[in-house]
Coordinates of C-alpha atoms in Angstrom, one line a residue:
Chain A
M1 CA 30.2 5.3 9.9
F2 CA 27.3 5.2 7.4
Y3 CA 26.0 2.2 9.3
T4 CA 26.0 4.0 12.7
I5 CA 24.1 7.0 11.2
D6 CA 21.7 4.6 9.5
I7 CA 21.0 3.1 13.0
L8 CA 20.5 6.5 14.5
G9 CA 18.1 7.4 11.7
T10 CA 16.2 4.1 12.3
I11 CA 15.9 5.0 16.0
A12 CA 14.6 8.5 15.2
F13 CA 12.0 7.2 12.6
A14 CA 10.9 4.5 15.0
I15 CA 10.3 6.9 17.8
S16 CA 8.5 9.4 15.5
G17 CA 6.2 6.5 14.7
V18 CA 5.6 5.8 18.4
L19 CA 4.7 9.4 19.1
V20 CA 2.0 9.4 16.3
A21 CA 0.6 6.1 17.4
F22 CA 0.3 7.5 21.0
D23 CA -1.8 10.3 19.7
K24 CA -4.1 7.8 18.1
R25 CA -4.2 5.8 21.4
M26 CA -3.2 2.5 19.7
D27 CA -2.4 -0.6 21.7
L28 CA 1.0 -2.0 22.3
F29 CA 1.0 -4.0 19.0
G30 CA -0.2 -1.0 17.0
V31 CA 2.5 1.1 18.4
L32 CA 5.2 -1.4 17.5
I33 CA 3.9 -1.8 14.0
I34 CA 3.7 1.9 13.4
A35 CA 7.3 2.3 14.7
F36 CA 8.3 -0.5 12.4
V37 CA 6.7 0.8 9.2
T38 CA 7.9 4.3 9.8
A39 CA 11.5 3.1 10.2
V40 CA 11.6 0.6 7.3
G41 CA 8.7 1.6 5.0
G42 CA 10.8 3.8 2.7
G43 CA 13.5 1.2 2.2
T44 CA 10.9 -1.5 1.7
L45 CA 9.1 0.4 -1.1
R46 CA 12.4 1.1 -2.8
D47 CA 13.5 -2.6 -2.6
L48 CA 10.2 -3.8 -4.0
L49 CA 10.2 -1.3 -6.9
I50 CA 13.7 -2.3 -8.0
G51 CA 13.2 -6.0 -7.3
N52 CA 15.7 -6.3 -4.4
T53 CA 14.0 -9.1 -2.5
P54 CA 13.9 -10.3 0.2
V55 CA 13.8 -6.7 1.3
S56 CA 16.8 -5.3 3.2
W57 CA 15.4 -5.4 6.8
M58 CA 14.6 -9.1 6.4
K59 CA 18.2 -9.8 5.7
D60 CA 19.7 -7.9 8.7
I61 CA 17.9 -8.6 12.0
T62 CA 19.7 -5.7 13.6
Y63 CA 17.1 -3.3 12.3
T64 CA 14.3 -5.3 14.0
Y65 CA 16.1 -5.3 17.3
V66 CA 16.8 -1.6 17.2
I67 CA 13.2 -0.7 16.3
I68 CA 11.7 -2.9 19.1
A69 CA 14.2 -1.4 21.6
S70 CA 13.5 2.1 20.5
A71 CA 9.7 1.6 20.7
F72 CA 9.9 0.2 24.2
F73 CA 12.2 3.0 25.2
A74 CA 9.6 5.5 23.9
I75 CA 6.8 3.7 25.7
F76 CA 8.5 3.6 29.1
F77 CA 9.7 7.1 29.0
R78 CA 6.7 8.6 27.3
S79 CA 6.2 11.3 29.8
K80 CA 9.8 12.5 29.3
I81 CA 10.0 12.0 25.5
N82 CA 9.0 15.6 24.9
Y83 CA 12.4 16.8 26.3
L84 CA 14.0 14.7 23.6
R85 CA 12.2 16.3 20.7
T86 CA 15.1 18.5 19.6
S87 CA 17.5 15.5 19.6
L88 CA 14.9 13.4 17.8
F89 CA 14.5 16.1 15.1
L90 CA 18.3 16.1 14.6
F91 CA 18.4 12.3 14.3
D92 CA 15.5 12.3 12.0
T93 CA 17.1 15.0 9.8
I94 CA 20.4 13.1 9.7
G95 CA 18.4 10.0 9.0
I96 CA 16.7 11.4 5.9
G97 CA 20.1 12.7 4.6
L98 CA 21.5 9.2 4.8
Y99 CA 18.4 7.4 3.6
T100 CA 18.4 9.7 0.5
V101 CA 22.0 8.8 -0.2
I102 CA 21.3 5.1 0.2
G103 CA 18.3 5.2 -2.1
V104 CA 20.3 7.1 -4.8
Q105 CA 23.1 4.5 -4.5
K106 CA 20.7 1.6 -4.9
G107 CA 19.2 3.2 -8.0
L108 CA 22.7 3.6 -9.5
Q109 CA 23.4 -0.1 -8.8
A110 CA 20.3 -1.0 -10.7
E111 CA 21.5 1.2 -13.6
L112 CA 18.5 3.5 -13.5
H113 CA 18.1 7.1 -14.9
P114 CA 19.4 9.8 -12.5
I115 CA 15.9 11.3 -12.0
I116 CA 14.7 7.8 -11.0
C117 CA 17.6 7.5 -8.6
V118 CA 16.6 10.8 -7.0
A119 CA 13.0 9.6 -6.8
L120 CA 14.2 6.4 -5.1
G121 CA 16.3 8.4 -2.6
T122 CA 13.3 10.6 -1.8
M123 CA 11.0 7.6 -1.4
T124 CA 13.5 5.9 0.9
A125 CA 13.6 8.9 3.1
S126 CA 10.0 9.9 3.1
F127 CA 7.7 6.9 2.4
G128 CA 8.0 5.6 6.0
G129 CA 6.3 8.7 7.2
V130 CA 3.7 8.5 4.5
I131 CA 2.7 5.0 5.4
R132 CA 2.7 5.9 9.1
D133 CA 0.1 8.6 8.3
I134 CA -2.0 6.4 6.1
L135 CA -2.2 3.7 8.8
C136 CA -3.2 6.4 11.3
N137 CA -5.9 7.6 8.9
E138 CA -4.3 11.0 8.3
I139 CA -3.5 12.8 5.0
P140 CA 0.3 12.3 4.9
V141 CA 1.9 15.4 6.6
I142 CA 4.5 15.5 3.9
F143 CA 1.9 16.3 1.2
R144 CA 0.7 19.4 3.1
K145 CA 3.3 21.4 4.8
E146 CA 6.8 20.0 4.8
I147 CA 10.0 21.0 2.9
Y148 CA 11.1 17.5 3.9
A149 CA 10.9 15.8 0.5
T150 CA 12.2 18.9 -1.3
A151 CA 15.4 18.7 0.7
C152 CA 15.8 15.0 -0.4
I153 CA 15.2 16.0 -4.0
L154 CA 17.7 18.8 -3.9
G155 CA 20.3 16.7 -2.1
G156 CA 19.8 13.8 -4.6
L157 CA 20.1 16.1 -7.6
S158 CA 23.2 17.7 -6.2
Y159 CA 24.9 14.3 -6.2
F160 CA 24.6 14.1 -10.0
L161 CA 26.3 17.5 -10.3
L162 CA 29.0 16.6 -7.8
V163 CA 30.1 13.4 -9.5
R164 CA 31.1 15.5 -12.5
L165 CA 33.7 17.3 -10.4
P166 CA 37.1 15.6 -9.8
I167 CA 36.1 14.2 -6.4
E168 CA 35.6 10.6 -5.2
N169 CA 32.2 9.0 -5.4
D170 CA 31.9 8.5 -1.6
V171 CA 32.7 12.2 -1.0
A172 CA 30.0 13.2 -3.5
L173 CA 27.5 11.0 -1.7
L174 CA 28.5 12.4 1.7
I175 CA 28.2 16.0 0.5
S176 CA 24.8 15.4 -1.1
G177 CA 23.6 13.8 2.2
V178 CA 24.9 16.9 4.1
I179 CA 22.9 19.1 1.6
V180 CA 19.7 17.3 2.5
I181 CA 20.4 17.9 6.2
V182 CA 21.3 21.6 5.7
V183 CA 18.4 22.4 3.5
R184 CA 16.0 20.8 6.0
L185 CA 17.5 22.6 9.0
L186 CA 17.5 26.0 7.2
A187 CA 13.9 25.4 6.0
V188 CA 12.7 24.7 9.5
K189 CA 14.8 27.5 11.1
F190 CA 13.6 30.2 8.6
K191 CA 10.2 28.7 8.2
I192 CA 10.7 28.3 4.4
A193 CA 7.8 26.5 2.7
L194 CA 7.1 25.6 -0.9
P195 CA 5.4 28.3 -3.0
N196 CA 1.7 28.6 -2.3
I197 CA -0.1 27.4 -5.4
Y198 CA -3.5 28.5 -4.1
R199 CA -2.9 32.3 -4.2
E200 CA -5.7 33.1 -6.5
K201 CA -8.3 31.5 -4.3
I202 CA -7.1 33.3 -1.2
R203 CA -7.2 36.7 -3.0
N204 CA -10.8 36.3 -3.9
Chain B
M1 CA -6.0 -31.3 5.2
F2 CA -4.0 -28.0 5.3
Y3 CA -5.5 -27.1 1.9
T4 CA -9.0 -27.6 3.1
I5 CA -8.5 -25.4 6.2
D6 CA -6.8 -22.9 4.0
I7 CA -9.9 -22.7 1.8
L8 CA -12.1 -22.4 4.9
G9 CA -9.9 -19.5 6.1
T10 CA -10.2 -17.9 2.7
I11 CA -14.0 -18.1 2.9
A12 CA -14.1 -16.6 6.4
F13 CA -11.8 -13.8 5.5
A14 CA -13.7 -13.0 2.3
I15 CA -17.0 -12.9 4.1
S16 CA -15.5 -10.7 6.8
G17 CA -14.5 -8.3 4.1
V18 CA -18.0 -8.3 2.6
L19 CA -19.5 -7.5 6.0
V20 CA -17.3 -4.4 6.4
A21 CA -17.9 -3.3 2.8
F22 CA -21.7 -3.5 3.5
D23 CA -21.3 -1.1 6.4
K24 CA -19.7 1.4 4.1
R25 CA -22.5 0.8 1.5
M26 CA -20.1 0.0 -1.3
D27 CA -21.3 -1.1 -4.6
L28 CA -21.1 -4.7 -6.0
F29 CA -17.6 -4.2 -7.4
G30 CA -16.3 -2.6 -4.1
V31 CA -17.7 -5.5 -2.1
L32 CA -15.9 -8.0 -4.3
I33 CA -12.6 -6.1 -4.1
I34 CA -12.8 -5.8 -0.4
A35 CA -13.6 -9.5 -0.1
F36 CA -10.6 -10.3 -2.3
V37 CA -8.0 -8.1 -0.6
T38 CA -9.1 -9.3 2.9
A39 CA -8.7 -12.9 1.8
V40 CA -5.4 -12.6 -0.1
G41 CA -3.9 -9.4 1.1
G42 CA -1.7 -11.0 3.8
G43 CA -0.3 -13.7 1.5
T44 CA 0.3 -11.1 -1.2
L45 CA 2.4 -8.8 1.1
R46 CA 4.4 -11.8 2.3
D47 CA 5.1 -13.0 -1.3
L48 CA 6.1 -9.5 -2.4
L49 CA 8.5 -9.0 0.5
I50 CA 10.3 -12.3 -0.1
G51 CA 10.2 -12.0 -3.9
N52 CA 7.9 -15.0 -4.5
T53 CA 6.3 -13.7 -7.7
P54 CA 3.9 -14.0 -9.4
V55 CA 2.2 -14.0 -6.0
S56 CA 0.5 -17.2 -4.8
W57 CA -3.2 -16.4 -5.7
M58 CA -2.2 -15.7 -9.2
K59 CA -0.8 -19.2 -9.7
D60 CA -3.9 -21.1 -8.3
I61 CA -7.2 -19.9 -9.7
T62 CA -9.1 -21.8 -6.9
Y63 CA -8.7 -19.0 -4.5
T64 CA -10.4 -16.5 -6.9
Y65 CA -13.3 -18.8 -7.4
V66 CA -13.7 -19.4 -3.7
I67 CA -13.6 -15.7 -2.9
I68 CA -16.1 -14.8 -5.6
A69 CA -18.5 -17.5 -4.5
S70 CA -18.2 -16.6 -0.9
A71 CA -18.8 -12.9 -1.6
F72 CA -22.0 -13.7 -3.7
F73 CA -23.2 -16.1 -0.9
A74 CA -22.8 -13.3 1.6
I75 CA -24.5 -10.8 -0.6
F76 CA -27.5 -13.0 -1.3
F77 CA -27.9 -14.1 2.3
R78 CA -27.0 -10.8 3.9
S79 CA -30.1 -10.7 6.0
K80 CA -29.3 -14.1 7.5
I81 CA -25.5 -13.7 7.7
N82 CA -25.8 -12.6 11.3
Y83 CA -26.8 -16.1 12.4
L84 CA -23.5 -17.3 11.0
R85 CA -21.2 -15.0 12.9
T86 CA -20.1 -17.6 15.4
S87 CA -19.2 -20.1 12.6
L88 CA -17.4 -17.3 10.8
F89 CA -15.5 -16.4 13.9
L90 CA -14.3 -20.0 14.2
F91 CA -13.4 -20.2 10.5
D92 CA -11.5 -16.9 10.8
T93 CA -9.6 -18.1 13.9
I94 CA -8.7 -21.4 12.3
G95 CA -7.7 -19.4 9.2
I96 CA -5.3 -17.2 11.1
G97 CA -3.7 -20.2 12.7
L98 CA -3.1 -21.8 9.4
Y99 CA -2.0 -18.5 7.7
T100 CA 0.5 -17.9 10.4
V101 CA 2.0 -21.4 9.9
I102 CA 2.1 -20.9 6.1
G103 CA 3.9 -17.6 6.5
V104 CA 6.5 -19.1 8.9
Q105 CA 7.2 -21.9 6.5
K106 CA 7.7 -19.6 3.6
G107 CA 10.1 -17.6 5.7
L108 CA 12.1 -20.7 6.5
Q109 CA 12.2 -21.7 2.8
A110 CA 13.7 -18.2 2.1
E111 CA 16.3 -18.9 4.9
L112 CA 15.3 -15.9 6.9
H113 CA 15.9 -15.3 10.6
P114 CA 13.3 -16.9 13.0
I115 CA 12.0 -13.5 14.1
I116 CA 11.5 -12.5 10.5
C117 CA 9.7 -15.8 9.9
V118 CA 7.3 -15.0 12.8
A119 CA 6.8 -11.5 11.3
L120 CA 5.9 -13.1 7.9
G121 CA 3.5 -15.4 9.6
T122 CA 1.8 -12.6 11.5
M123 CA 1.6 -10.5 8.3
T124 CA 0.1 -13.3 6.3
A125 CA -2.6 -13.7 9.0
S126 CA -3.3 -10.1 9.7
F127 CA -2.5 -7.8 6.8
G128 CA -5.6 -8.7 4.8
G129 CA -7.7 -7.2 7.6
V130 CA -5.4 -4.1 7.8
I131 CA -5.7 -3.4 4.0
R132 CA -9.5 -4.0 4.3
D133 CA -9.7 -1.3 7.0
I134 CA -7.4 1.1 5.0
L135 CA -9.5 0.8 1.9
C136 CA -12.6 1.4 4.0
N137 CA -11.0 4.5 5.5
E138 CA -10.8 3.2 9.1
I139 CA -7.8 3.0 11.5
P140 CA -7.1 -0.7 11.2
V141 CA -9.0 -2.5 14.0
I142 CA -6.0 -4.7 14.7
F143 CA -4.0 -1.6 15.9
R144 CA -6.5 -0.7 18.5
K145 CA -8.1 -3.5 20.4
E146 CA -7.3 -7.0 19.2
I147 CA -5.2 -9.8 20.7
Y148 CA -5.3 -11.1 17.1
A149 CA -1.7 -10.4 16.0
T150 CA -0.4 -11.3 19.4
A151 CA -1.8 -14.8 19.0
C152 CA 0.0 -15.1 15.7
I153 CA 3.3 -13.9 17.3
L154 CA 3.0 -16.4 20.2
G155 CA 2.1 -19.3 17.9
G156 CA 4.9 -18.4 15.5
L157 CA 7.5 -18.2 18.3
S158 CA 6.3 -21.5 19.8
Y159 CA 7.2 -23.2 16.5
F160 CA 10.9 -22.3 17.0
L161 CA 10.8 -23.8 20.5
L162 CA 8.9 -26.9 19.3
V163 CA 11.4 -27.8 16.6
R164 CA 14.1 -28.2 19.2
L165 CA 12.0 -31.1 20.7
P166 CA 12.3 -34.6 19.2
I167 CA 9.1 -34.2 17.1
E168 CA 8.6 -34.0 13.4
N169 CA 8.5 -30.6 11.6
D170 CA 4.9 -31.0 10.4
V171 CA 3.8 -31.8 14.0
A172 CA 5.6 -28.7 15.3
L173 CA 3.9 -26.6 12.6
L174 CA 0.5 -28.1 13.5
I175 CA 0.9 -27.5 17.2
S176 CA 2.0 -23.9 16.7
G177 CA -1.1 -23.3 14.5
V178 CA -3.2 -24.7 17.3
I179 CA -1.5 -22.4 19.8
V180 CA -2.6 -19.4 17.6
I181 CA -6.2 -20.6 17.6
V182 CA -6.3 -21.4 21.4
V183 CA -4.7 -18.1 22.4
R184 CA -7.2 -16.2 20.2
L185 CA -10.2 -18.2 21.6
L186 CA -9.1 -17.8 25.2
A187 CA -8.4 -14.1 24.7
V188 CA -11.9 -13.5 23.3
K189 CA -13.6 -15.7 25.8
F190 CA -11.9 -14.1 28.8
K191 CA -11.7 -10.6 27.2
I192 CA -7.9 -10.5 27.6
A193 CA -6.3 -7.5 25.9
L194 CA -2.8 -6.2 25.7
P195 CA -1.5 -4.2 28.6
N196 CA -2.8 -0.6 28.6
I197 CA 0.1 1.7 27.9
Y198 CA -1.9 4.8 28.5
R199 CA -2.4 4.4 32.3
E200 CA -0.7 7.5 33.3
K201 CA -2.9 9.7 31.3
I202 CA -6.1 8.1 32.6
R203 CA -5.0 8.5 36.2
N204 CA -4.5 12.2 35.9
Chain C
M1 CA 0.0 4.2 -32.0
F2 CA -0.4 2.3 -28.7
Y3 CA 2.4 4.3 -27.3
T4 CA 0.8 7.7 -28.2
I5 CA -2.5 6.7 -26.6
D6 CA -0.6 5.4 -23.5
I7 CA 1.0 8.9 -23.2
L8 CA -2.4 10.5 -23.6
G9 CA -3.8 8.2 -20.9
T10 CA -0.8 9.1 -18.6
I11 CA -1.5 12.8 -19.1
A12 CA -5.2 12.4 -18.3
F13 CA -4.5 10.3 -15.2
A14 CA -1.9 12.8 -14.0
I15 CA -4.2 15.8 -14.4
S16 CA -7.0 13.9 -12.6
G17 CA -4.6 13.4 -9.7
V18 CA -3.8 17.1 -9.7
L19 CA -7.5 18.1 -9.5
V20 CA -8.1 15.9 -6.5
A21 CA -4.9 17.1 -4.8
F22 CA -6.1 20.7 -5.3
D23 CA -9.4 19.9 -3.5
K24 CA -7.3 18.8 -0.5
R25 CA -5.2 22.0 -0.7
M26 CA -1.9 20.0 -0.9
D27 CA 1.4 21.8 -1.5
L28 CA 3.4 21.6 -4.7
F29 CA 5.2 18.4 -3.7
G30 CA 1.9 16.7 -2.7
V31 CA 0.3 17.7 -6.0
L32 CA 3.2 16.2 -8.0
I33 CA 3.2 13.0 -6.0
I34 CA -0.6 12.5 -6.3
A35 CA -0.3 13.2 -10.1
F36 CA 2.5 10.6 -10.3
V37 CA 0.8 7.8 -8.3
T38 CA -2.5 8.3 -10.1
A39 CA -0.7 7.9 -13.5
V40 CA 1.7 5.0 -12.7
G41 CA 0.1 3.4 -9.6
G42 CA -1.9 0.8 -11.6
G43 CA 1.1 -0.4 -13.7
T44 CA 3.3 -0.4 -10.7
L45 CA 1.0 -2.7 -8.7
R46 CA 0.7 -5.0 -11.7
D47 CA 4.5 -5.1 -12.2
L48 CA 5.1 -5.9 -8.5
L49 CA 2.5 -8.7 -8.4
I50 CA 4.0 -10.5 -11.5
G51 CA 7.6 -9.7 -10.5
N52 CA 8.4 -7.5 -13.4
T53 CA 11.0 -5.3 -11.7
P54 CA 12.4 -2.6 -11.8
V55 CA 8.8 -1.5 -12.5
S56 CA 8.0 -0.1 -16.0
W57 CA 8.1 3.7 -15.3
M58 CA 11.6 3.3 -13.8
K59 CA 12.8 1.9 -17.1
D60 CA 11.4 4.6 -19.4
I61 CA 12.0 8.2 -18.2
T62 CA 9.4 9.6 -20.7
Y63 CA 6.6 8.8 -18.3
T64 CA 8.2 10.9 -15.6
Y65 CA 8.7 13.9 -17.9
V66 CA 5.1 13.6 -19.2
I67 CA 3.7 13.5 -15.7
I68 CA 5.7 16.4 -14.4
A69 CA 4.8 18.5 -17.4
S70 CA 1.1 17.6 -17.1
A71 CA 1.1 18.5 -13.5
F72 CA 2.7 21.9 -14.0
F73 CA 0.3 22.6 -16.9
A74 CA -2.6 21.9 -14.6
I75 CA -1.2 24.0 -11.8
F76 CA -0.6 27.1 -14.1
F77 CA -3.9 26.8 -15.8
R78 CA -5.9 25.8 -12.8
S79 CA -8.5 28.5 -13.3
K80 CA -9.2 27.3 -16.9
I81 CA -8.9 23.5 -16.3
N82 CA -12.6 23.2 -15.8
Y83 CA -13.2 23.9 -19.5
L84 CA -11.0 20.9 -20.3
R85 CA -13.0 18.4 -18.2
T86 CA -14.7 16.9 -21.3
S87 CA -11.4 16.3 -23.1
L88 CA -9.9 15.0 -19.9
F89 CA -12.8 12.5 -19.5
L90 CA -12.2 11.3 -23.0
F91 CA -8.4 10.9 -22.5
D92 CA -9.1 9.2 -19.2
T93 CA -11.5 6.8 -20.8
I94 CA -9.2 6.0 -23.7
G95 CA -6.4 5.6 -21.1
I96 CA -8.3 2.9 -19.1
G97 CA -9.1 1.1 -22.4
L98 CA -5.4 0.9 -23.3
Y99 CA -4.2 0.3 -19.7
T100 CA -6.6 -2.7 -19.5
V101 CA -5.3 -4.1 -22.7
I102 CA -1.6 -3.7 -21.6
G103 CA -2.4 -5.4 -18.3
V104 CA -4.1 -8.3 -20.0
Q105 CA -1.1 -8.7 -22.3
K106 CA 1.4 -8.7 -19.4
G107 CA -0.6 -11.4 -17.7
L108 CA -0.5 -13.5 -20.9
Q109 CA 3.2 -13.1 -21.1
A110 CA 3.5 -14.3 -17.5
E111 CA 1.4 -17.3 -18.6
L112 CA -1.3 -16.7 -16.0
H113 CA -5.0 -17.8 -16.0
P114 CA -7.3 -15.7 -18.2
I115 CA -9.3 -14.5 -15.1
I116 CA -6.0 -13.4 -13.5
C117 CA -5.1 -11.6 -16.7
V118 CA -8.4 -9.7 -16.6
A119 CA -7.8 -8.8 -13.0
L120 CA -4.3 -7.5 -13.9
G121 CA -5.8 -5.4 -16.7
T122 CA -8.5 -4.0 -14.4
M123 CA -5.8 -3.2 -11.7
T124 CA -3.6 -1.5 -14.2
A125 CA -6.5 0.7 -15.3
S126 CA -8.0 1.4 -11.9
F127 CA -5.5 1.1 -9.1
G128 CA -3.9 4.5 -9.8
G129 CA -7.2 6.1 -8.9
V130 CA -7.6 3.9 -5.8
I131 CA -4.2 4.9 -4.4
R132 CA -4.9 8.6 -5.2
D133 CA -8.0 8.4 -3.1
I134 CA -6.3 6.5 -0.2
L135 CA -3.5 9.1 -0.1
C136 CA -6.2 11.9 0.0
N137 CA -7.9 10.0 2.9
E138 CA -11.1 9.2 0.9
I139 CA -12.9 5.9 0.4
P140 CA -11.9 5.1 -3.2
V141 CA -14.5 6.5 -5.5
I142 CA -14.3 3.3 -7.6
F143 CA -15.7 1.3 -4.7
R144 CA -18.8 3.4 -4.4
K145 CA -20.4 4.6 -7.6
E146 CA -18.4 3.9 -10.8
I147 CA -19.0 1.5 -13.7
Y148 CA -15.3 2.2 -14.3
A149 CA -13.8 -1.2 -13.3
T150 CA -16.8 -3.1 -14.6
A151 CA -15.9 -1.7 -18.1
C152 CA -12.4 -3.0 -17.7
I153 CA -13.6 -6.4 -16.6
L154 CA -16.0 -6.7 -19.6
G155 CA -13.4 -5.5 -22.0
G156 CA -10.8 -7.9 -20.6
L157 CA -13.2 -10.8 -20.7
S158 CA -14.1 -10.0 -24.3
Y159 CA -10.5 -10.4 -25.4
F160 CA -10.6 -14.1 -24.4
L161 CA -13.7 -14.6 -26.5
L162 CA -12.3 -12.6 -29.4
V163 CA -9.0 -14.7 -29.6
R164 CA -11.2 -17.8 -30.4
L165 CA -12.3 -16.1 -33.6
P166 CA -10.1 -16.2 -36.7
I167 CA -8.7 -12.7 -36.2
E168 CA -5.2 -11.5 -35.3
N169 CA -4.1 -11.1 -31.7
D170 CA -3.5 -7.4 -32.1
V171 CA -6.9 -6.8 -33.5
A172 CA -8.5 -8.8 -30.6
L173 CA -6.6 -6.6 -28.2
L174 CA -7.7 -3.4 -30.0
I175 CA -11.3 -4.4 -30.1
S176 CA -11.3 -5.3 -26.4
G177 CA -9.8 -1.9 -25.6
V178 CA -12.6 -0.3 -27.6
I179 CA -15.2 -2.3 -25.7
V180 CA -13.8 -0.9 -22.4
I181 CA -14.2 2.6 -23.8
V182 CA -17.6 2.2 -25.3
V183 CA -19.0 0.5 -22.1
R184 CA -17.7 3.4 -20.0
L185 CA -19.0 6.1 -22.4
L186 CA -22.5 4.4 -22.6
A187 CA -22.6 3.9 -18.8
V188 CA -21.9 7.6 -18.2
K189 CA -24.2 8.8 -20.9
F190 CA -27.2 6.7 -19.8
K191 CA -26.2 6.8 -16.1
I192 CA -26.0 3.0 -15.8
A193 CA -24.8 1.8 -12.5
L194 CA -24.2 -1.5 -10.9
P195 CA -27.3 -3.2 -9.4
N196 CA -28.0 -1.8 -6.0
I197 CA -27.3 -4.6 -3.4
Y198 CA -28.9 -2.6 -0.5
R199 CA -32.5 -2.7 -1.7
E200 CA -33.9 -4.5 1.4
K201 CA -32.5 -1.9 3.7
I202 CA -34.1 0.9 1.8
R203 CA -37.5 -0.8 1.7
N204 CA -37.6 -1.0 5.5

């Protein structure tokens, strides 16, 4: 089941990359690359930092096929893709939930400190979008207005509380993934943002 | 012979970096760094992704000497460098042919899937230019108007067809490198670009 | 003692990241990330290139705590932080001195060529600032007007002269660190910059 959601997340991330590349009027190759880095960028950074090489997507060709197929789908149906934005947002949100959990797990396997595990989970979920924005010459959206990464951090931290309860490890992982998803959905629904740290300036 | 062409490619990439850094009016240090990352960036990314560390240029100091010498050459003869643009274009094109082949080979050594090998070859040939453009705060040129990477992909794929023929491995590598070069030269000569994926918008 | 200065350097780099993130009006998460990459970016690149994984800051949680504390300090006292700029400049300068020395040492441990060791030292000291500027969508300041990296290169090279003298290795490292610091301080005090390589253009 994890694998299925992982693939759905990959599709959503790939398509979100295509949409940004469209806005920049990139050519076919550029669109494919942006789709690719958006989908696998986070996992690649995580694998590099912990020394898990060759990185994951190089060892399982399925990701490559899924990303290329998703990108061509988005290119051919570009005029209709707007109707899919709600579904995409859901896939994307489910994707970051799962990507966070995968990152935390990889950190645990490498016997790293819980805080570092949470950082790895957050990177896995969010770095693809960061590198997408850098390649498109934008300040990464995540640094400016998203509760995105905060949801990953809260979900990741909750795992380390949950494992102290008398429940199975897989269940704790699942619940922490769900927490990421719920926090993100609530934040978007109720337009919750991080506290504004620039209040003083605005008052003046 | 491979080594000689590799060095010629390194020179061409280093000088192409210097020319872009000039346009941004970087200082001496900036120019050297851009020359360096343009020349070794692709191979470095490849080595990191497959876990071949320390990365190649750290193990053979020749590359460092060649890049520094090329950069100073370009700085001292900057008013004349325009006369060399045709030679540089040839070096650069030969360089990407060889870099593609080297990347494919490294992927084979790491026992990766043919498509991943082609991706590694393409990265080796093109990522130096991408990182040059990011450091210079430009949308990478390769994402917008070049047949560059497509030539690498076609050459890389051709290798996996050629090895099925009754020819030696080295010959197959050589031919696939030549295919990269020929595709690039033809594309530039006949101004062939990737299919425009934005037709609908232009029609409206 | 090295460890104490390392921590002071980490604090200074983290706060310098916060100040740049403020200018870009990033949210709380963005500010923390920029603080983090500015402080650990250089060491991370070095560790990745030589294959020292998991990278250093993942193995010692102290860095993470120090960076988060520094960032919150800078956020809460943001209206007063300007009075600290001189102290910060000193921390930062001491930090690059030490970071250079650490990078050189790691290169020696990996048995790399002296020039590569100097490059690793310079990267350790300067790449955090480069990645900070890329994430903030600026051309890295270091490529345009700083004697910063040149100080690291001179200090790093001096180590390989000093070890030929009949002095202990630790003393040689310490002196080369001090050379980085002194060169930087003198360069800033007397406004020494790299030779202008654009003279011809200005004359015309």
